[in-house]
Short mmCIF file of C-alpha atoms in Angstrom, two decimals:
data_model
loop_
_atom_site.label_atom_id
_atom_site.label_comp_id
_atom_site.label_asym_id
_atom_site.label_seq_id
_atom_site.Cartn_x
_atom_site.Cartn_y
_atom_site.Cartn_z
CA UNK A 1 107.74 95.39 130.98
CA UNK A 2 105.26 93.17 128.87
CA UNK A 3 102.58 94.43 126.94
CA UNK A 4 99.82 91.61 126.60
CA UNK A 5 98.01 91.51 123.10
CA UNK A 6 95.06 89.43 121.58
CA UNK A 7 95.59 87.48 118.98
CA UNK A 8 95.08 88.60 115.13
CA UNK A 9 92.47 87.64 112.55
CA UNK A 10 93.62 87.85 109.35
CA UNK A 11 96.95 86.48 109.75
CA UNK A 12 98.52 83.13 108.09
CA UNK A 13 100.06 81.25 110.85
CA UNK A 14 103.10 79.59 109.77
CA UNK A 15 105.91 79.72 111.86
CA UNK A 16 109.58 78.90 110.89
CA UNK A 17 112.15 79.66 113.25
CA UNK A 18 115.39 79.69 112.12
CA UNK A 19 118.46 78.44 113.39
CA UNK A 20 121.03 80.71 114.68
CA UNK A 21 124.05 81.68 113.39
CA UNK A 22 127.31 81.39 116.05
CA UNK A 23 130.77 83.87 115.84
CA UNK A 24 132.88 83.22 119.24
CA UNK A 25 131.06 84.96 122.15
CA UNK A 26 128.38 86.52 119.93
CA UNK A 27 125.36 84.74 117.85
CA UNK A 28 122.59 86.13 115.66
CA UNK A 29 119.33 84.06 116.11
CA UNK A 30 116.62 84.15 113.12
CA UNK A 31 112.68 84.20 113.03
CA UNK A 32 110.03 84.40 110.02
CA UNK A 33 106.75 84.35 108.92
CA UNK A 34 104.78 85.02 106.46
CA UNK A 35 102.43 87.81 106.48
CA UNK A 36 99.03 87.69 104.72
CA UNK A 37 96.75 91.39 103.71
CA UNK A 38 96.16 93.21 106.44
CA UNK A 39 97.22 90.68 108.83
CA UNK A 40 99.69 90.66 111.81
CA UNK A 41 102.02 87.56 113.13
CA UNK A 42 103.78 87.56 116.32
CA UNK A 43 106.31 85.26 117.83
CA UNK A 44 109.41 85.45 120.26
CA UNK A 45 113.04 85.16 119.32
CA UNK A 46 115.12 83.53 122.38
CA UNK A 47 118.77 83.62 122.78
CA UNK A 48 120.43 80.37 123.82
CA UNK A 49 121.12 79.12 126.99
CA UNK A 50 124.11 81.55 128.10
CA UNK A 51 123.60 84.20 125.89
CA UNK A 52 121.71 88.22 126.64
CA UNK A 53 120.22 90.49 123.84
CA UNK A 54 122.27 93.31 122.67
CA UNK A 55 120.13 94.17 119.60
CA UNK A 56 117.17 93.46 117.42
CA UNK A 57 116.75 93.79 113.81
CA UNK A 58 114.33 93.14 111.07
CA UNK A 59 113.81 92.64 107.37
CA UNK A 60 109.81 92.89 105.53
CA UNK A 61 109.44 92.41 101.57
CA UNK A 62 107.43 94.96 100.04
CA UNK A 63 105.50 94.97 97.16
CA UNK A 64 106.11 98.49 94.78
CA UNK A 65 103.74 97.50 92.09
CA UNK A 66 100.48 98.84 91.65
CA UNK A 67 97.91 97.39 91.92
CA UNK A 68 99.50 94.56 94.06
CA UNK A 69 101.09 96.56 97.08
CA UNK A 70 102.07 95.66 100.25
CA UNK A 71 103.30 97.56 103.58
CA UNK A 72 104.52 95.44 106.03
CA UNK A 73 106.82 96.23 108.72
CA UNK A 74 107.87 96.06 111.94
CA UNK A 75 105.52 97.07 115.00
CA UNK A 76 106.87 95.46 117.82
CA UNK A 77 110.68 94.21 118.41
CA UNK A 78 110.70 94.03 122.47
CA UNK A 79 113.53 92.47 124.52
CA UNK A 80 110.54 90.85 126.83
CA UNK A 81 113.16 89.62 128.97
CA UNK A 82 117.13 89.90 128.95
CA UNK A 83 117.51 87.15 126.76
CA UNK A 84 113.90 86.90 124.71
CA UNK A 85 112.85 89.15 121.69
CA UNK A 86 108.94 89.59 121.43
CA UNK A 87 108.44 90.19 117.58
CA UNK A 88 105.18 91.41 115.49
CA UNK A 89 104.93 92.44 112.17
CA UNK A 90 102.23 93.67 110.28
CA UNK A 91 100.68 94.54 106.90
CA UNK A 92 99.15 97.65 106.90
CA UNK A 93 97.79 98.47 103.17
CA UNK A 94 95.10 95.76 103.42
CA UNK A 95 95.07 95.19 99.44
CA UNK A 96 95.51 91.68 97.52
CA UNK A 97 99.53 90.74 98.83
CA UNK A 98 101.30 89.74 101.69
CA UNK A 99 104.95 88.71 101.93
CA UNK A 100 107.35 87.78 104.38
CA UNK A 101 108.15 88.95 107.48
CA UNK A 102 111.98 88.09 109.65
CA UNK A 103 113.20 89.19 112.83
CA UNK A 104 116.54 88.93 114.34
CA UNK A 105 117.88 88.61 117.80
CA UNK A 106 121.83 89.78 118.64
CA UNK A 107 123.01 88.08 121.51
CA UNK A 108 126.36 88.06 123.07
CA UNK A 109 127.72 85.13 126.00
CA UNK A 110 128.09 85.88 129.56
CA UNK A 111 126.63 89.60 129.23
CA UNK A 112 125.41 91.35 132.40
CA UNK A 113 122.61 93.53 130.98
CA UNK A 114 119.22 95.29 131.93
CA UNK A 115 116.72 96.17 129.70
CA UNK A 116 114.95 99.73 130.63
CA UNK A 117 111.43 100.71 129.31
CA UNK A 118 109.62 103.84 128.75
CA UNK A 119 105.94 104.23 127.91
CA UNK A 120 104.04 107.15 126.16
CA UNK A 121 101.40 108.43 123.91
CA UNK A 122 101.31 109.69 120.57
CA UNK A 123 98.09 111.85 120.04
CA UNK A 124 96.56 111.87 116.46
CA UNK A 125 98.40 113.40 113.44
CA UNK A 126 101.29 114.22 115.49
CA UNK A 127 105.30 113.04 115.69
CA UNK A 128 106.80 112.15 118.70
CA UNK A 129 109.88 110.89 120.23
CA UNK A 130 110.24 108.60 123.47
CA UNK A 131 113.13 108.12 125.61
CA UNK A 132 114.26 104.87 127.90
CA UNK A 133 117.29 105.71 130.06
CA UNK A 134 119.92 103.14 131.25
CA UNK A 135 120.00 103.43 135.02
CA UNK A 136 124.02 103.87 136.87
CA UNK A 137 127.14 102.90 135.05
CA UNK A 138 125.20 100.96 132.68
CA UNK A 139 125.37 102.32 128.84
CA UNK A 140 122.37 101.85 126.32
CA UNK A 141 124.06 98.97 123.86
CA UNK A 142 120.90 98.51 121.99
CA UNK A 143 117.28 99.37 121.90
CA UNK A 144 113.56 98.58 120.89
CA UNK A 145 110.01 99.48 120.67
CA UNK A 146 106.40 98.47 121.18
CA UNK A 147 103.41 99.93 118.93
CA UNK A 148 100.33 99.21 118.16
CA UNK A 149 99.80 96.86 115.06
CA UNK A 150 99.73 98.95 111.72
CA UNK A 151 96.22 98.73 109.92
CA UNK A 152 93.01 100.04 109.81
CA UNK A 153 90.99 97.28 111.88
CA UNK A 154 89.63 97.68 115.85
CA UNK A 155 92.57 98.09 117.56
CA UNK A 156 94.93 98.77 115.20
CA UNK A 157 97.04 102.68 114.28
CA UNK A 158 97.48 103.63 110.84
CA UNK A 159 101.30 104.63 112.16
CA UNK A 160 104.75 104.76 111.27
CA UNK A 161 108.21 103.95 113.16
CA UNK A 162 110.44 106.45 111.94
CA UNK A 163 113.50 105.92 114.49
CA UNK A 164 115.18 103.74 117.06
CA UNK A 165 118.23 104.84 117.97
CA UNK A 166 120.81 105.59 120.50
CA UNK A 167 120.10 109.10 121.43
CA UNK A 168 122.32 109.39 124.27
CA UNK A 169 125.45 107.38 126.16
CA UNK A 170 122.82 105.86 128.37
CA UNK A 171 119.46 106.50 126.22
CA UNK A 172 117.51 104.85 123.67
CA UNK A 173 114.79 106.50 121.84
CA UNK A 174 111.73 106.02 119.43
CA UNK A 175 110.26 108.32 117.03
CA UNK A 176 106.92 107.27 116.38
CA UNK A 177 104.51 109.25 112.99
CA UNK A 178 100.72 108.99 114.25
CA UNK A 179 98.75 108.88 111.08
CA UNK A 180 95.54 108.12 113.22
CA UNK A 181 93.26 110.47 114.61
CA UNK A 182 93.37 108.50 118.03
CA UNK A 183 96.28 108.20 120.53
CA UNK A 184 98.98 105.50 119.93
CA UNK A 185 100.84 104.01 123.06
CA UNK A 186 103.94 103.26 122.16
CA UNK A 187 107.10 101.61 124.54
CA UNK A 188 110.38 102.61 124.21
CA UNK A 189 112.96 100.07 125.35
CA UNK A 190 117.18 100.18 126.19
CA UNK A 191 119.50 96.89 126.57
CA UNK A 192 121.71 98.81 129.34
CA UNK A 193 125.41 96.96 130.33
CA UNK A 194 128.60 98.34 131.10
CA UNK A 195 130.21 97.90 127.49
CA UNK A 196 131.30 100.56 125.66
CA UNK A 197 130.05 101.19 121.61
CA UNK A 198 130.68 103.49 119.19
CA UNK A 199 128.38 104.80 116.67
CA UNK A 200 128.60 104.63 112.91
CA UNK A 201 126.44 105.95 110.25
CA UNK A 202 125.48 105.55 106.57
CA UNK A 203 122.99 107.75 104.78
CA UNK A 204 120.50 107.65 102.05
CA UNK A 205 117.42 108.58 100.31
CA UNK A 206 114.44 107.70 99.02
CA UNK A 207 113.18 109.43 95.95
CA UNK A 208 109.86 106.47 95.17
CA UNK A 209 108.34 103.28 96.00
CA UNK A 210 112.30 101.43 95.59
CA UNK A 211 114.07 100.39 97.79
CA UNK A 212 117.35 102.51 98.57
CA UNK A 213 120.16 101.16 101.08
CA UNK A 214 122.43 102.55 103.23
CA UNK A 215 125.38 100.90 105.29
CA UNK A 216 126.88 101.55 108.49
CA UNK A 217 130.43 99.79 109.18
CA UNK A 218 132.42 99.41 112.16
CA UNK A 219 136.07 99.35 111.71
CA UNK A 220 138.44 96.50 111.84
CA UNK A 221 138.92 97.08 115.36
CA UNK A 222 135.51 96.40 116.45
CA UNK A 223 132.61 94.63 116.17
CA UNK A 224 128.96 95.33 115.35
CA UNK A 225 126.93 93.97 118.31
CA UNK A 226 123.57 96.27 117.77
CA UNK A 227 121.99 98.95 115.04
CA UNK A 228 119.16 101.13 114.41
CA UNK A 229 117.51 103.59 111.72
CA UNK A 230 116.62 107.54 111.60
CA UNK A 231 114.22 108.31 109.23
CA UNK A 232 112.93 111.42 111.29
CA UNK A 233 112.50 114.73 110.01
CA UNK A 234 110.86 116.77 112.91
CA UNK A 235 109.00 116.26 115.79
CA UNK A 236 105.36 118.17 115.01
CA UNK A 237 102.61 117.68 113.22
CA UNK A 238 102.78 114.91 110.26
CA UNK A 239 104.07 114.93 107.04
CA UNK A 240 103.64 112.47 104.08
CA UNK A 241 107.24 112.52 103.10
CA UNK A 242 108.71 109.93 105.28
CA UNK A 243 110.75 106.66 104.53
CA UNK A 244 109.13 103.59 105.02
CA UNK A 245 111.85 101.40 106.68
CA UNK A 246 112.02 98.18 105.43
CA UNK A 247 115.09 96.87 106.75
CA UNK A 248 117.55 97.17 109.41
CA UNK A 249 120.03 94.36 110.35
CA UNK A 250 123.17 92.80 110.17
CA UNK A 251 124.78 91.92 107.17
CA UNK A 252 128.54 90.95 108.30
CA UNK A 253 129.72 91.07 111.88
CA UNK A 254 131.01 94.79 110.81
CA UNK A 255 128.07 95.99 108.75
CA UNK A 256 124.62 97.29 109.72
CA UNK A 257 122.37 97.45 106.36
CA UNK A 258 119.01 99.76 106.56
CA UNK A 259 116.46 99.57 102.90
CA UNK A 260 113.62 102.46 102.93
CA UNK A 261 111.15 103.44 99.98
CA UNK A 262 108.97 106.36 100.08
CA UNK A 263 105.74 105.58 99.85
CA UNK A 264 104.13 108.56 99.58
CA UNK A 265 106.13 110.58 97.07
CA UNK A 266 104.88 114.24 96.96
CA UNK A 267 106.30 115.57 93.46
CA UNK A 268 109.43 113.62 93.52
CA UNK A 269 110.29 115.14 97.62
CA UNK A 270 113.32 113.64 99.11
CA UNK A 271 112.70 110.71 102.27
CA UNK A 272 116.71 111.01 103.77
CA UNK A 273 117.41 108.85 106.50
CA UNK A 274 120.32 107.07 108.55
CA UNK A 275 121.67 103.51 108.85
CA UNK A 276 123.25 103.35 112.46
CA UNK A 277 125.41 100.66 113.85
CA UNK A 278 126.79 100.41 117.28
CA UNK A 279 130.20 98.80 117.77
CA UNK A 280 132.33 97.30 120.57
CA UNK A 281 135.94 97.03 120.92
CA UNK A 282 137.30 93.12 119.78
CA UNK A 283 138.56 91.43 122.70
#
């Protein structure tokens, strides 16, 4: 499942793709831009020639200074194809700074793999959580999502992703903060195969507008091949209090690293959320 979009003004189109970085069966492949105010760039990750997604990650710089603050993140990291991450990021505040925007593709050789997708709507000022189930033996290795771009233009959600995260042996799911008044479609996506992961998880908090981390690490056993972030509270109507993910990826092949700030801090309230990494057995 593809979800066609326009092309957006306000955006500075630069592209530099990365080259990727190679560990036996198992390579991490790199994309970046930079974002300008309010603007949105989009481009597509693709494994090489042998390899199949098992993850996505991303990592936005943020501005924390007033007067000169930015919001960018990530509203669309879809495995378009088995082997071909769709990216977009976005800049949501609109003010007088940008920054930089990366994506990151996990992909892993000779993988038999699916991806499963699950489409929904958010209505206005609400929370809500979307599902994509893995279909027969297959278990749900990774995950991704699909929402519309952050902002205040035509088109655009003033939104928030708040998870994506393996919510079941053979489910992925999306928690998605509607800050609009209008319904946001958003697409839940699963990279199914028949490999077995664990889950490991690091917590944190965010108190104000810096950056806190958290780190999720697989034992020496295994190896991190996916990961994800929880930054949900409750399903229900919204609340300001939530962490504003600005990073989730790998940062060994054991570690999964996930940065939030809270943008909104409501008399010094606590943002707690979850790094999560998924791990496979070494051959």
């Amino acid at each position: 499942m593809r979800t066609k979009w326009e092309p957006m003004l306000g955006a500075l189109v630069c592209i530099v793709l990365v080259g990727g970085v190679a560990s036996g069966k198992t390579r991490t492949e790199q994309g970046s831009e930079r974002v300008s105010s309010g603007g949105h760039v989009e481009f597509s990750i693709p494994c090489k020639s042998g390899f199949r997604l098992t993850g996505v990650g991303f990592a936005a710089e943020i501005s924390t200074v007033p007067p000169r603050r930015s919001q960018i993140g990530a509203s669309r990291l879809e495995p378009e194809t088995r082997s071909s991450l769709a990216v977009r990021g976005s800049e949501a505040l609109g003010l007088d700074k940008g920054g930089s925007f990366e994506a990151y593709a996990y992909c892993k050789r000779d993988l038999r793999s699916k991806v499963a997708g699950s489409s929904g709507s958010v209505p206005g000022g609400e929370v809500a959580t979307l599902e994509a189930r893995c279909s027969g033996k297959r278990n749900a290795i990774g995950g991704g999502f699909s929402a519309p771009p952050a902002g205040a233009g035509l088109g655009e959600i003033d939104g928030r992703l708040l998870a994506s995260r393996r919510s079941g042996k053979r489910s992925w799911s999306v928690s998605y903060a509607n800050l609009d008044t209008d319904p946001a479609a958003v697409t839940t996506f699963a990279i199914c195969a028949r490999l077995g992961v664990r889950q490991v998880a690091g917590r944190g908090v965010a108190t104000d507008f810096d950056n806190r981390s958290a780190d999720a690490k697989c034992s020496k056993r295994r190896k991190l091949i996916s990961g994800g972030f929880d930054a949900l509270v409750d399903d229900g109507p919204v609340s300001t209090d939530f962490a504003l993910i600005t990073r989730a990826s790998a940062q060994t092949a054991r570690k999964w690293t996930t940065l939030a700030a809270n943008y909104e801090p409501q008399l010094g309230a606590r943002a707690p959320f979850k790094s999560l990494g998924y791990c496979a057995r070494r051959p």
